[in-house]
Each structure stands twice: as C-alpha cells, then as structure tokens.
Coordinates of C-alpha atoms in Angstrom, one line a residue:
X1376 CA -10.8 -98.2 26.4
X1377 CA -7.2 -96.5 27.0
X1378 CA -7.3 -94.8 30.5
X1379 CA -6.4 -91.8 28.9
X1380 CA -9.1 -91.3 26.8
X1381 CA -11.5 -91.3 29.9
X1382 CA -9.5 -88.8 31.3
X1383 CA -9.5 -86.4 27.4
X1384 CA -13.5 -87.3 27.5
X1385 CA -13.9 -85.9 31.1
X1386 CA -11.8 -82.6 30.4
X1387 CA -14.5 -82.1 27.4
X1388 CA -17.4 -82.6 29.4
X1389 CA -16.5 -80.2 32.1
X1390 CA -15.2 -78.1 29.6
X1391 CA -18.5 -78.2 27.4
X1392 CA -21.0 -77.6 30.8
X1393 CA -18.2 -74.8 32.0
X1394 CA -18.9 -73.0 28.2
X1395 CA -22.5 -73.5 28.3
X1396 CA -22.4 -71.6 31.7
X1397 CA -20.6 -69.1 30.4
X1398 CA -22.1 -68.3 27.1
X1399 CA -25.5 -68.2 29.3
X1400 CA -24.3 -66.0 31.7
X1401 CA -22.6 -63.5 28.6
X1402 CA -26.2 -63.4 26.9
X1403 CA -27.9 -62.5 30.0
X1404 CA -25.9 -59.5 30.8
X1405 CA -27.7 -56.1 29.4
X1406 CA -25.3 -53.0 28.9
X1407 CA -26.0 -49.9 28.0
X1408 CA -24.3 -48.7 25.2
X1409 CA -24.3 -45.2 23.7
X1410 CA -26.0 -44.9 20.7
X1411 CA -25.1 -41.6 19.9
X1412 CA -24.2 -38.5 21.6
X1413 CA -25.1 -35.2 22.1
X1414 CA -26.0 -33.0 18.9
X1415 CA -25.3 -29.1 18.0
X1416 CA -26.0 -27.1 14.9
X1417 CA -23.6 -23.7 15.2
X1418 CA -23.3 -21.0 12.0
X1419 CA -20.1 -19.1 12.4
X1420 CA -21.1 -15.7 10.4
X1421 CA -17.6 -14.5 10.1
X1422 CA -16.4 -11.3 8.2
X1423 CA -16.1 -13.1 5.0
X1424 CA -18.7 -15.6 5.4
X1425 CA -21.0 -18.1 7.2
X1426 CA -20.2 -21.4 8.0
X1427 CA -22.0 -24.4 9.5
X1428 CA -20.6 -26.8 12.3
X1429 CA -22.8 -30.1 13.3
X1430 CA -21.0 -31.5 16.5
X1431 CA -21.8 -35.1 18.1
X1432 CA -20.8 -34.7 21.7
X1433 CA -20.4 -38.2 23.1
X1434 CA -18.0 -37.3 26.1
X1435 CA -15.6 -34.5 26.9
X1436 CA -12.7 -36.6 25.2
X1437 CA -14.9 -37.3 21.9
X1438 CA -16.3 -34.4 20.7
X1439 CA -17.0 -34.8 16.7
X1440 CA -17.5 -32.1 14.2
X1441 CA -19.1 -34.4 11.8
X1442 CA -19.9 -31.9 9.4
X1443 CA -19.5 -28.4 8.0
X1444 CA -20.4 -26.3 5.1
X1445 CA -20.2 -22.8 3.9
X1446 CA -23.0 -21.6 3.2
X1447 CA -22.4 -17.8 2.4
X1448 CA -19.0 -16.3 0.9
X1449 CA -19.7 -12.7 2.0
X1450 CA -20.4 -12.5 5.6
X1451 CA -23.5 -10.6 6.6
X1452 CA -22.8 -7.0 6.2
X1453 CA -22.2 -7.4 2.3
X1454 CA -25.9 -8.1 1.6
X1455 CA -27.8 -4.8 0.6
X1456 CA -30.9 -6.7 0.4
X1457 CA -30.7 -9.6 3.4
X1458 CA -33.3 -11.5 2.1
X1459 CA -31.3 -12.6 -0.4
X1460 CA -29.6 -14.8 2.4
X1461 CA -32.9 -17.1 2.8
X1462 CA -32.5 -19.6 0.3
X1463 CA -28.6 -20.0 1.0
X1464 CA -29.0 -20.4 4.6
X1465 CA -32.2 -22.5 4.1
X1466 CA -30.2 -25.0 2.4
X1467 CA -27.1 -24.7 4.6
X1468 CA -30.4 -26.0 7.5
X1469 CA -31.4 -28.7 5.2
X1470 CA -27.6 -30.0 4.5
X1471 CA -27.1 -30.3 8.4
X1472 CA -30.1 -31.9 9.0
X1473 CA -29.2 -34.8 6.9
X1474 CA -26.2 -35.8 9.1
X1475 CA -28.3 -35.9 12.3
X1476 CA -30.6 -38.9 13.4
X1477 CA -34.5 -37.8 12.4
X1478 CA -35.7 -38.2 16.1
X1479 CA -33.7 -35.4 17.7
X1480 CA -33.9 -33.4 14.6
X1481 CA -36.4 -31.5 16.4
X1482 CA -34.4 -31.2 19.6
X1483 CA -31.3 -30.3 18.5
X1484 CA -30.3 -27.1 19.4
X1485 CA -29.4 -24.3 16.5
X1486 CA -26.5 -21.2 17.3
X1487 CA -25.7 -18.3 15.0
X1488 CA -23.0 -16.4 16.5
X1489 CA -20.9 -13.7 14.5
X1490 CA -18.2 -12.2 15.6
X1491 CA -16.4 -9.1 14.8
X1492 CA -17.5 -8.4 11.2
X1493 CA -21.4 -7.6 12.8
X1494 CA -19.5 -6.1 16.1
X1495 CA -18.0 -3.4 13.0
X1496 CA -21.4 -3.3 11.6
X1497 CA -22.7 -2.2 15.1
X1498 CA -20.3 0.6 14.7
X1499 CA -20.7 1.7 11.0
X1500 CA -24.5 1.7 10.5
X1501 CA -27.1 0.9 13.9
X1502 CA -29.8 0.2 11.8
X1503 CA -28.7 -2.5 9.2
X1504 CA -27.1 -4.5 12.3
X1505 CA -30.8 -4.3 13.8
X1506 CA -31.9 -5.4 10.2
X1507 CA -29.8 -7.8 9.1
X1508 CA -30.6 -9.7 12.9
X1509 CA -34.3 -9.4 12.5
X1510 CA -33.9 -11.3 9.0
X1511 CA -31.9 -14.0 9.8
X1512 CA -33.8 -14.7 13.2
X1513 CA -36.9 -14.9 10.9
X1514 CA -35.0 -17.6 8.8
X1515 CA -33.8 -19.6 11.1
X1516 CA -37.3 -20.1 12.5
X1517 CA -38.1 -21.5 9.6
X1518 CA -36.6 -24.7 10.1
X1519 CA -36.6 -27.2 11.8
X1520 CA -34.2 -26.8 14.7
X1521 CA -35.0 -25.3 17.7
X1522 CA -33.2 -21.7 17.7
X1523 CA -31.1 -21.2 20.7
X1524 CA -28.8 -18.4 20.3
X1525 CA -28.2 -15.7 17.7
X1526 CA -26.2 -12.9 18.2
X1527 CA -22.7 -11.2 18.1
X1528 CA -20.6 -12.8 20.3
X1529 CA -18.3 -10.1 22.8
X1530 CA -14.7 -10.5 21.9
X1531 CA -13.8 -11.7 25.1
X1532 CA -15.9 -14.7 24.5
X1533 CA -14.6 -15.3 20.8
X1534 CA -10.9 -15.2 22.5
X1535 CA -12.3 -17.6 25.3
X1536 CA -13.5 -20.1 22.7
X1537 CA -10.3 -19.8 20.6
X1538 CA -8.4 -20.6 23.3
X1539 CA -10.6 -23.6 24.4
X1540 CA -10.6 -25.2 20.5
X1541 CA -6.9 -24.8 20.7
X1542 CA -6.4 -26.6 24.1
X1543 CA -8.8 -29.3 23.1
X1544 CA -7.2 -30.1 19.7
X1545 CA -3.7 -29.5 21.1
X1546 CA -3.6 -30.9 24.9
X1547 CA -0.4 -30.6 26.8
X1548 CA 0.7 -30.0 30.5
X1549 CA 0.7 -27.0 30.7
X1550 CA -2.0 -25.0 28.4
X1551 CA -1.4 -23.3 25.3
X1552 CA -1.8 -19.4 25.1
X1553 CA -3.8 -18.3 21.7
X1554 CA -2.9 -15.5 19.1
X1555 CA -5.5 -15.2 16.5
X1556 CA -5.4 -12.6 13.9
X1557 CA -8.8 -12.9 11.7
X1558 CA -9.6 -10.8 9.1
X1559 CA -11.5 -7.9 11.2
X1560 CA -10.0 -8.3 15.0
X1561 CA -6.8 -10.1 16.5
X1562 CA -7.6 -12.0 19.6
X1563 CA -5.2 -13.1 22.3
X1564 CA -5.6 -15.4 25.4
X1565 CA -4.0 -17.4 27.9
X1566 CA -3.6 -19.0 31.4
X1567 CA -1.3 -16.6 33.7
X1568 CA 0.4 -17.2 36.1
X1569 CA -1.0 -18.8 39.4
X1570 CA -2.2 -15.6 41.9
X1571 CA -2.4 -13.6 38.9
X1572 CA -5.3 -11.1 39.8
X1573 CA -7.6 -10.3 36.6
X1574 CA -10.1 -7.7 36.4
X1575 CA -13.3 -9.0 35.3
X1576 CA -13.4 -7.4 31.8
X1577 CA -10.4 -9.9 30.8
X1578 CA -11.6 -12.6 32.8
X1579 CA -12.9 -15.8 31.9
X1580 CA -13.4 -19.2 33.9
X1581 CA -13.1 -22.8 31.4
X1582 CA -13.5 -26.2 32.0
X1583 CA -11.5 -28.5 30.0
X1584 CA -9.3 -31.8 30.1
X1585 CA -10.5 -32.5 33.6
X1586 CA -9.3 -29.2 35.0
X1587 CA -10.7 -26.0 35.4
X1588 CA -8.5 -22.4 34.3
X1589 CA -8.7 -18.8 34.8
X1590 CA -7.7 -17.1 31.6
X1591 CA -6.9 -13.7 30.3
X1592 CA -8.9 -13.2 27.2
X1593 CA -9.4 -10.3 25.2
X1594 CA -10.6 -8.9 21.1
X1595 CA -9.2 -6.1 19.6
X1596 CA -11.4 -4.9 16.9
X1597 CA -9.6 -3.3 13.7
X1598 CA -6.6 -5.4 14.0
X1599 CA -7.3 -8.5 11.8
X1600 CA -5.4 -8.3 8.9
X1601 CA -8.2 -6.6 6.7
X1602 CA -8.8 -4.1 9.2
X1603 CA -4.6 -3.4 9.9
X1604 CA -4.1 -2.8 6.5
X1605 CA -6.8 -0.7 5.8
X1606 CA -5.5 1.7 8.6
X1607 CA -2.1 1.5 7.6
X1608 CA -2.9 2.6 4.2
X1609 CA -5.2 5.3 5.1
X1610 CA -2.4 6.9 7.6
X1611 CA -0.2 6.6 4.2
X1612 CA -2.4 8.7 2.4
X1613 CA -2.6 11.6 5.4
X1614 CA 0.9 11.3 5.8
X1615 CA 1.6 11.5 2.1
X1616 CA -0.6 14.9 2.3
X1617 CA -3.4 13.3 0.6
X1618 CA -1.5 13.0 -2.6
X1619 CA -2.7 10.3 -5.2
X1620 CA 0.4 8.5 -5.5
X1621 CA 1.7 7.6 -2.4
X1622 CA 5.1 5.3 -1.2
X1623 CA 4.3 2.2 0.5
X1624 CA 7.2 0.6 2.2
X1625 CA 5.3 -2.5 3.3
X1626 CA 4.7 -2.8 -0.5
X1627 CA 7.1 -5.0 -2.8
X1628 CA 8.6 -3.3 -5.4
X1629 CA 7.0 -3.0 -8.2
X1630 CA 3.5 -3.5 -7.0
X1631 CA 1.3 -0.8 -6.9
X1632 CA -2.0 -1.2 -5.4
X1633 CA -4.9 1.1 -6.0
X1634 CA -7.9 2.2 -3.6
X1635 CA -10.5 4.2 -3.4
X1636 CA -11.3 6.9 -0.7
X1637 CA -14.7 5.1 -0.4
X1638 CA -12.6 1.6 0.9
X1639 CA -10.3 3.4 2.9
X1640 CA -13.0 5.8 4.5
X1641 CA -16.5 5.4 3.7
X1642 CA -18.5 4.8 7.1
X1643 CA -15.0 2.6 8.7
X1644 CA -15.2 3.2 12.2
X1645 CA -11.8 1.5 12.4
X1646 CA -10.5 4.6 10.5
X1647 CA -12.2 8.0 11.9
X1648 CA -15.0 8.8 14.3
X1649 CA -15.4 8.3 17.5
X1650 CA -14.2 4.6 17.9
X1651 CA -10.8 5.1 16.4
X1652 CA -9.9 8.1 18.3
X1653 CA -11.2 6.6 21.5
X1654 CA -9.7 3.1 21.3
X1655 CA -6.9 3.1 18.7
X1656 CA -5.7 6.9 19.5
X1657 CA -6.6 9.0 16.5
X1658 CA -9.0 9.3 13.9
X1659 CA -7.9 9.6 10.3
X1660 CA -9.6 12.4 8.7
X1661 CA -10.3 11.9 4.8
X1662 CA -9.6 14.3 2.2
X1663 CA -11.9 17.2 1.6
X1664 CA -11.4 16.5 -1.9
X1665 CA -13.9 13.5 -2.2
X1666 CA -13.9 10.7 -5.0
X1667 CA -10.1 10.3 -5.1
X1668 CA -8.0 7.0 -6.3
X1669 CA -5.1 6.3 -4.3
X1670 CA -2.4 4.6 -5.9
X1671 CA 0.1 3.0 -3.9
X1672 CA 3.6 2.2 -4.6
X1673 CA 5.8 -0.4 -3.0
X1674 CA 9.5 0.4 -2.5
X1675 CA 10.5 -2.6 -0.3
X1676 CA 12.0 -0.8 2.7
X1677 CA 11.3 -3.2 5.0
X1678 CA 13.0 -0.6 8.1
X1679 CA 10.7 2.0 7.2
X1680 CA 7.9 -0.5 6.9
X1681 CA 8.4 -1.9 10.4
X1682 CA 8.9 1.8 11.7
X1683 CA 5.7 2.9 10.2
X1684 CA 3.2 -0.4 11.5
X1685 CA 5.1 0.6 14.7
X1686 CA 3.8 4.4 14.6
X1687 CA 0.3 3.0 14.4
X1688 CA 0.6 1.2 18.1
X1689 CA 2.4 3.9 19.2
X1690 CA -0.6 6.9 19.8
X1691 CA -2.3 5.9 22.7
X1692 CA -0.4 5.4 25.5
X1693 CA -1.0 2.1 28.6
X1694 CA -3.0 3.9 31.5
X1695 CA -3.0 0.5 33.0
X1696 CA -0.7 -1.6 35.5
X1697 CA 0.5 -3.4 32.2
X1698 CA -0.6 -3.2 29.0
X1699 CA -1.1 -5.2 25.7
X1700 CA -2.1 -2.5 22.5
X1701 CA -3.2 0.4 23.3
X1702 CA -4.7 1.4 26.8
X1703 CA -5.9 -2.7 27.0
X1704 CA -5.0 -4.3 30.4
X1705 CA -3.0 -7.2 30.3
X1706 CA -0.8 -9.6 32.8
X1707 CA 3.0 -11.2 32.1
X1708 CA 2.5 -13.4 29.7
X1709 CA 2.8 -16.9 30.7
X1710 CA 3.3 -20.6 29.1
X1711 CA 3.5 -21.1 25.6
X1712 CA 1.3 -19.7 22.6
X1713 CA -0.1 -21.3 19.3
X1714 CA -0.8 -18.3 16.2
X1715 CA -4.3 -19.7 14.6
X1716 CA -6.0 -18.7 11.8
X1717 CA -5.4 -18.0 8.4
X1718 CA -3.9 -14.6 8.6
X1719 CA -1.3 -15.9 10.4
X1720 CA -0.7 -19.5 9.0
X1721 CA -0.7 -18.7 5.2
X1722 CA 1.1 -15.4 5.5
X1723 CA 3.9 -17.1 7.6
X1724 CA 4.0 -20.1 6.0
X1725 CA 5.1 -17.8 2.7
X1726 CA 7.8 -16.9 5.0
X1727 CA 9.6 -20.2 4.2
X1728 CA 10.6 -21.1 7.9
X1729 CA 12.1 -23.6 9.5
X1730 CA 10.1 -25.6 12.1
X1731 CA 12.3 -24.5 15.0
X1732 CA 12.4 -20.9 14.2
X1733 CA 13.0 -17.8 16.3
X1734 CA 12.2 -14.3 16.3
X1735 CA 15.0 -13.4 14.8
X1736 CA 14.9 -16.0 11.6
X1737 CA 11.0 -14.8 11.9
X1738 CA 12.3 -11.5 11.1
X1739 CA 15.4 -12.6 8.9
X1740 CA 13.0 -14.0 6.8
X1741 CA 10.3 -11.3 6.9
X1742 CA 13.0 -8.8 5.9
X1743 CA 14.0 -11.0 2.8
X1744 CA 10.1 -10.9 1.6
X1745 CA 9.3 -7.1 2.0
X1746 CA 12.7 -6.5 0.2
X1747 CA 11.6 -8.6 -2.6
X1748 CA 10.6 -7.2 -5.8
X1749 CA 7.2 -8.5 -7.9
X1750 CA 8.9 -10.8 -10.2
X1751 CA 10.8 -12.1 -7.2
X1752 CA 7.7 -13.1 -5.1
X1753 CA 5.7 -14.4 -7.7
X1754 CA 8.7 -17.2 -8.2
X1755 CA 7.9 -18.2 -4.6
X1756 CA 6.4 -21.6 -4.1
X1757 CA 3.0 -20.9 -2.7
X1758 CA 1.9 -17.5 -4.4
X1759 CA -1.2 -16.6 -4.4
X1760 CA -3.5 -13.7 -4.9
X1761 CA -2.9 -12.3 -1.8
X1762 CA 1.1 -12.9 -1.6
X1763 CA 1.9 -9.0 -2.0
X1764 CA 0.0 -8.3 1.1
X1765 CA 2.5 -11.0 3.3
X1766 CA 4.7 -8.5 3.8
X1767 CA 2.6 -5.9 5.6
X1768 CA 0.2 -8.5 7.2
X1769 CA 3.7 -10.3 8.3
X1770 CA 5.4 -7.2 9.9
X1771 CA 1.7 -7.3 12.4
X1772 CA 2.2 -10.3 13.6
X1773 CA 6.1 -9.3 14.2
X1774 CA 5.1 -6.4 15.8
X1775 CA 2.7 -8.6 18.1
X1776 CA 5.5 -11.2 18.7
X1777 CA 7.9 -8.3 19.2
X1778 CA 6.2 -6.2 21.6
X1779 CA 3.0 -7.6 22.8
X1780 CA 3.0 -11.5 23.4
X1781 CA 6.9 -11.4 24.5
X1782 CA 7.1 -15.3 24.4
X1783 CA 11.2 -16.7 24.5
X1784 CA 10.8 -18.1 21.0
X1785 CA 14.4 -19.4 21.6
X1786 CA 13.0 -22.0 24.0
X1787 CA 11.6 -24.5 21.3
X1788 CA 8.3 -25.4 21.4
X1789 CA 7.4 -22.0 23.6
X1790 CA 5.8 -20.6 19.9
X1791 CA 4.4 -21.6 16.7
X1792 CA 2.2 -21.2 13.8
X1793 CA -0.1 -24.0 13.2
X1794 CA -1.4 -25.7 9.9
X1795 CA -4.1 -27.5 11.6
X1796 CA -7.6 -25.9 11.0
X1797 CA -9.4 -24.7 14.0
X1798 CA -12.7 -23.7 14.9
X1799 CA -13.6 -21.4 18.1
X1800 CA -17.2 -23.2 17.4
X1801 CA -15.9 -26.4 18.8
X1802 CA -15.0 -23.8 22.0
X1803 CA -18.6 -22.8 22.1
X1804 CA -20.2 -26.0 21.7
X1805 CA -17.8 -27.1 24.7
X1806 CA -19.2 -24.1 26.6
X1807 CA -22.9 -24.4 25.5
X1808 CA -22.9 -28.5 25.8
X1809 CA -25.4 -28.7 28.4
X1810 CA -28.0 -26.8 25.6
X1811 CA -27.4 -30.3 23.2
X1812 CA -29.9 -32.8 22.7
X1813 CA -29.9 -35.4 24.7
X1814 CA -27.5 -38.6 24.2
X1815 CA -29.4 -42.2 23.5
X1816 CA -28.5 -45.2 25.0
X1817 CA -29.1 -48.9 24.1
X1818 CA -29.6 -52.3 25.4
X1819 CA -27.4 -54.5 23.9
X1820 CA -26.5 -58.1 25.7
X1821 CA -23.2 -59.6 26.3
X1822 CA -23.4 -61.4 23.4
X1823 CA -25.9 -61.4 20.1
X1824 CA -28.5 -63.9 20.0
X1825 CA -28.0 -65.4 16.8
X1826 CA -24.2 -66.2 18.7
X1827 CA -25.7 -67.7 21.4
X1828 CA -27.5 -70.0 19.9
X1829 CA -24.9 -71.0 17.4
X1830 CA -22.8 -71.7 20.0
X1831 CA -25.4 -73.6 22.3
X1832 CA -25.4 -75.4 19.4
X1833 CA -22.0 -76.5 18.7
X1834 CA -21.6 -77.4 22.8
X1835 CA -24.7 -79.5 22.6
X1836 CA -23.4 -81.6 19.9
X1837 CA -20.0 -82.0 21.9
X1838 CA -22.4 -82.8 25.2
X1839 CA -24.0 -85.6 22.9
X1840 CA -20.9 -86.9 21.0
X1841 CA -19.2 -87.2 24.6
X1842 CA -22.0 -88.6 26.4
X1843 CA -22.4 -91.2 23.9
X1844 CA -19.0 -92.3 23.5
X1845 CA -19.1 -92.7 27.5
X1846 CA -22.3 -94.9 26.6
X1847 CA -20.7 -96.8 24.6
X1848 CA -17.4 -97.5 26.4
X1849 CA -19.6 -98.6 29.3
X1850 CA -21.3 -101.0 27.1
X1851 CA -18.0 -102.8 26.0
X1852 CA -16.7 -103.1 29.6
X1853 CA -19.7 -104.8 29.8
X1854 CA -19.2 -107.4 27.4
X1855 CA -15.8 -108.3 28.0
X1856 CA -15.6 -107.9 32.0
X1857 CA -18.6 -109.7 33.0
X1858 CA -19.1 -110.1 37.0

C-alpha cells in the first residue's frame, strides 16, 4: 500500500474519533431556550371605540403585538343601555384568548384603560361614568383573564405612553418629542433639556432603550379634533348672534354643514359650564331659543380662518414661567417631534406635502386647501368623508406648530407626520410589564437526538470502513514481506 494512503487513512480516523467527540459533547449540552414570553391583554376604549391589544413580551427589544381587534365602533359613552356591550366585548375576550398558549390563559393579565372620551364623560354626566365602569368591570369578570386594571387613564399618563410607543417604534439618539391630536384631547410630550426643572404635574420618569428619561408630558382635554371643531363652531354661532345661517371661513366654499344646538351644546363641558370657563377661558352660552339648526357656510378665507382658531387660544392668558395652551406649564421645547395619530396623519397627508417640508410649505399648502371650493376638493386624490373638515382640523395643528411646539422645521428631520400606526398600549404594556405572565423556558440540547444518532451512525461506519482497510493492508504486508 502507497505511503500516502496510510497517511489519508490516519487523517480519517482522527478525524472520525475528533467528530464523535464533538457530536457527543453538542448533545450533552442543555440550554435554555425561551419558549415564549411574557403575555398582556390591553382594551384601548377610545372616544370612537374599543380596541383589543395581545402583546408577547420576550425582552425589551422584542415586544410583539401579536394581535388586535376592534371590538366596539362607538366608544363607551354612546351606549344608552351598557349592557348591550356584553356580548361584543365577550367575544373581543374569546378572540384574544385564542392567540395565547392555554396554560397561561389564566395568568395572563387583562387592562381596560380609556382615555379622554370617559375623562369627558366624567365631566358631562357623574353617574353614567360610575355606570358604565360598574358594567364593564362586571364583564370582564366574566372571563377568563385575570382583571388587573380598569379605569380612565390621567392625561399625563396617556401622553407618557404616547411618547414611549413612539420612541420604541422610532429609536434614535436623541429621543423623539410626541404631538398627538385624537379625536377628544391633543397630547404633547418630550425629553427637555438636561437641568430642566419640571413640576410634578408634568412630570414623568421612563425606562426605555437601555436608558432612563425625564419627560414633560401633558393632555389637553377638548382639543382633539372632534372636540376643536365643535368649539369653533359653537363660538361661530355666538359670534354670528345666534343666527341660523352662519359664515364659516374654515369651511370650503360651497359646503354648508348643518348642526343642531343639541351637538354643539347639549351637556359638552368642552363648550360651557364650569370646565370651559376654568380651563379653556370662557364658556359659550347657548341660545335661549332652544331647538335651533345651525347651518354653516364655508367661504374659504383661509386668513380669517386662521385669525378665528387663533381667537380661541387667545382668552386665557399663561400665569406660568412658560406656557403651552392656555395657563398649562410648559418648558423650551427640545429635540425633535413626531405628529401621531389619525387626526394629524390623514388630514396632513390631504395636504399633498413633500417629505422635507417646512412650516411655511405646511402652510402654503394649508392655504391652497381652505381656499378650495367643493368641486375642487372632491378632485383631490384621497377624498374622503371627512375631507371638508381638513381645512379646519389642519389650521389646529398649524396653530400648534406655529405657536406651541416651536420646532425649526427648517432643520430636516426636526418634524414630521408619520404613516406608521401607533398604539400608546404598547407604552403601557412597557410600563405595566412586570404585571405579565410569566415567560417559559425549555430544555433543548445542543443538538436533536434523532441528529445525533444519525450522525453516530455515519462516523461508525467510517470508524469500521477505515479500521478494516488498516486490517487488511496489514494482512498483505504480511504476505509479501515475510520476516
């Protein structure tokens, strides 16, 4: 036999025992491996309805929202009778509990939080809030998950969760500031400046992406877009001397929009009473002359319209070192700021702007939509049912960008509108994640069994085939090199 081959026989042995060894060694390691994570059932019972979130949190960088479903379309202070929110919500419970394992069913904690449709509610009638919280509590019972929290959530809180979502979905250097505009209350948040001293009312301490922030976080109720407009029209109507045809310069022309004295005044503490003339600076009386329909015309002036939204904001005066609306504390702005939520995305996005845009093409193009007439914004890629309220609910957010959240939109990147759904659940579960089930781990070797034995396999036949040829060669040298 050829030296060589001795030598390519001997590399396979050693390499055979060397595999065995290792093979051996993988199968005996045990690791545990995560089998799943952390689970959370959370109902957002917004304004306009209820949604439910199931989150899986495996680690602070994998947190899944592995399901969601609305389960109401009216929000919670539509129902007359409540009960009539059992079945839906029962279901909604059932749905969720299909997308969990069956063993932590039980364990897995449920939230129902609303926000600032019930913190209205609380305003406008005592007793259906109390109501409406004794029924659901009493359906949520029901099922099978544990109940942790329901409640309203402050608006601080909402803001703080916001602004979480946002810096978890969007992580950068330096954190992103929040401007949320739902369809009841307008939320704004952000990290100042280092040093920045923040009364406790505005205050609120997160842990996220490895670091921890002090942010300034606050709600103001009546300033989502549904809330806005109502006010704006109402202070139409007073300043139109109650008339029942009254200009509307945030309107397009054309459109005439008509509303009753019950929408813009029946029980809406964002209108009169004591919470508008305390917080927003004047109550709105209504019309001695009850049961009146108010029709209102657009005429397009978009300078008058921007004068007007301004006259709203301009009532009650800042009491404070530095204000935001109103008499609400706030610090310098600082960093850069994300507008979330629907309000803000669709309306804008009808705008038609350009990704890099500034305020001024924000309000170039704001001007060229209030000054359109009906036929005009009905051509408009992207119309929609509630296209004819862009203008008004536009000329808002201006007036936020403007005068309130003073960002240098000429620096790009330092503001924009995002397209990308958020959720301030994913905020709360963050906050609430020690209240999950617990995570299960496995045992699972270095390698399968059915692997190792393959394999054990294959390297015993090499073992054999090599030891025999060695066998065999020894034999031969035998025969022809006899001593």
């Amino acid at each position: 036999m050829a030296r060589w081959h001795q030598i390519v026989a001997a590399i396979i042995l050693v390499a055979c025992i060397a595999c065995i060894g290792y093979f051996s060694y993988k199968y005996s390691q045990q690791n545990q491996v995560l089998k799943h994570g952390h689970y959370g059932v959370i109902i957002d019972a917004g304004g306009t309805g209820s949604r439910l979130y199931v989150y899986e949190y495996r680690s602070e960088d994998d947190i899944r929202n592995i399901f969601s479903k609305k389960c109401e379309k009216q929000g919670l202070t539509q129902y007359s009778n409540i009960t009539e929110l059992r079945p839906l919500l029962i279901q909604c419970l059932h749905d969720a509990e299909a997308e969990i394992p069956k063993d932590i069913i039980k364990s897995t904690p449920l939230f129902m939080k609303a926000t600032a449709g019930m913190r209205k509610l609380k305003l406008q009638d005592g007793t259906k809030y109390k109501n409406v919280w004794s029924e659901v509590r009493k359906i949520l019972s029901d099922g099978n998950f544990p109940v942790s929290t329901v409640g309203t959530i402050p608006g601080k809180d909402e803001a703080t969760y916001s602004w979480t979502t946002v810096n978890k979905v969007f992580p950068s250097k330096e954190s992103n500031g929040i401007i949320e505009i739902g369809s009841t209350s307008l939320q704004i948040a952000f990290a100042p400046a280092s040093g920045t001293n923040l009364p406790a009312a505005y205050s609120s301490e997160v842990d996220i992406n490895g670091g921890n922030y002090k942010i300034y976080a606050t709600s103001y109720l009546c300033l989502g877009k549904e809330e806005f407009m109502r006010r704006y029209y109402a202070e139409l109507v007073r300043d139109a001397n109650y008339s029942t045809t009254v200009d509307n310069p945030c309107g397009n022309k054309g459109y005439e929009l008509n509303l009753t004295e019950q929408y813009l005044w029946e029980k809406q503490p964002c209108i009169s009473g004591a919470f508008a003339n305390s917080f927003l600076g004047q109550s709105i009386p209504s019309d001695p002359s009850s049961g009146k329909l108010y029709t209102m015309k657009g005429s397009g002036d978009y300078t008058q319209c921007q004068n007007n939204v301004q006259k709203l904001f301009d009532i009650k005066k800042c009491n404070q070192t530095s204000c935001g609306m109103f008499d609400v504390f706030q610090p310098q702005i600082h960093g850069k700021f994300i507008a979330i939520g629907g309000a803000a995305y669709y309306a804008s996005k009808f705008l038609n702007l350009p990704n890099d845009f500034n305020l001024t093409t924000f309000q170039q193009h704001l001007k060229a939509l209030c000054e359109s007439n009906v036929q005009q914004v009905e051509q408009r890629e992207g119309f929609g049912k509630y296209s004819f309220t862009y203008c008004l609910s536009n000329s808002l957010t201006n007036h936020v960008l403007q005068n309130v959240v003073q960002v240098d939109t000429t620096i790009p990147g330092n503001f924009m509108f995002t397209n990308k759904k958020t959720s301030w659940t994913l905020g709360s579960i963050i906050k609430d994640k020690d209240q999950l089930s617990a995570a299960l781990y496995e045992t699972v070797r270095g390698m399968s069994e059915k692997s190792y034995i393959i394999l054990m396999v294959i390297m015993g036949v090499f073992l054999v085939v090599v030891i025999a040829y060695f066998v065999v060669s020894c034999k031969k040298r035998d025969v022809y090199d006899p001593v």
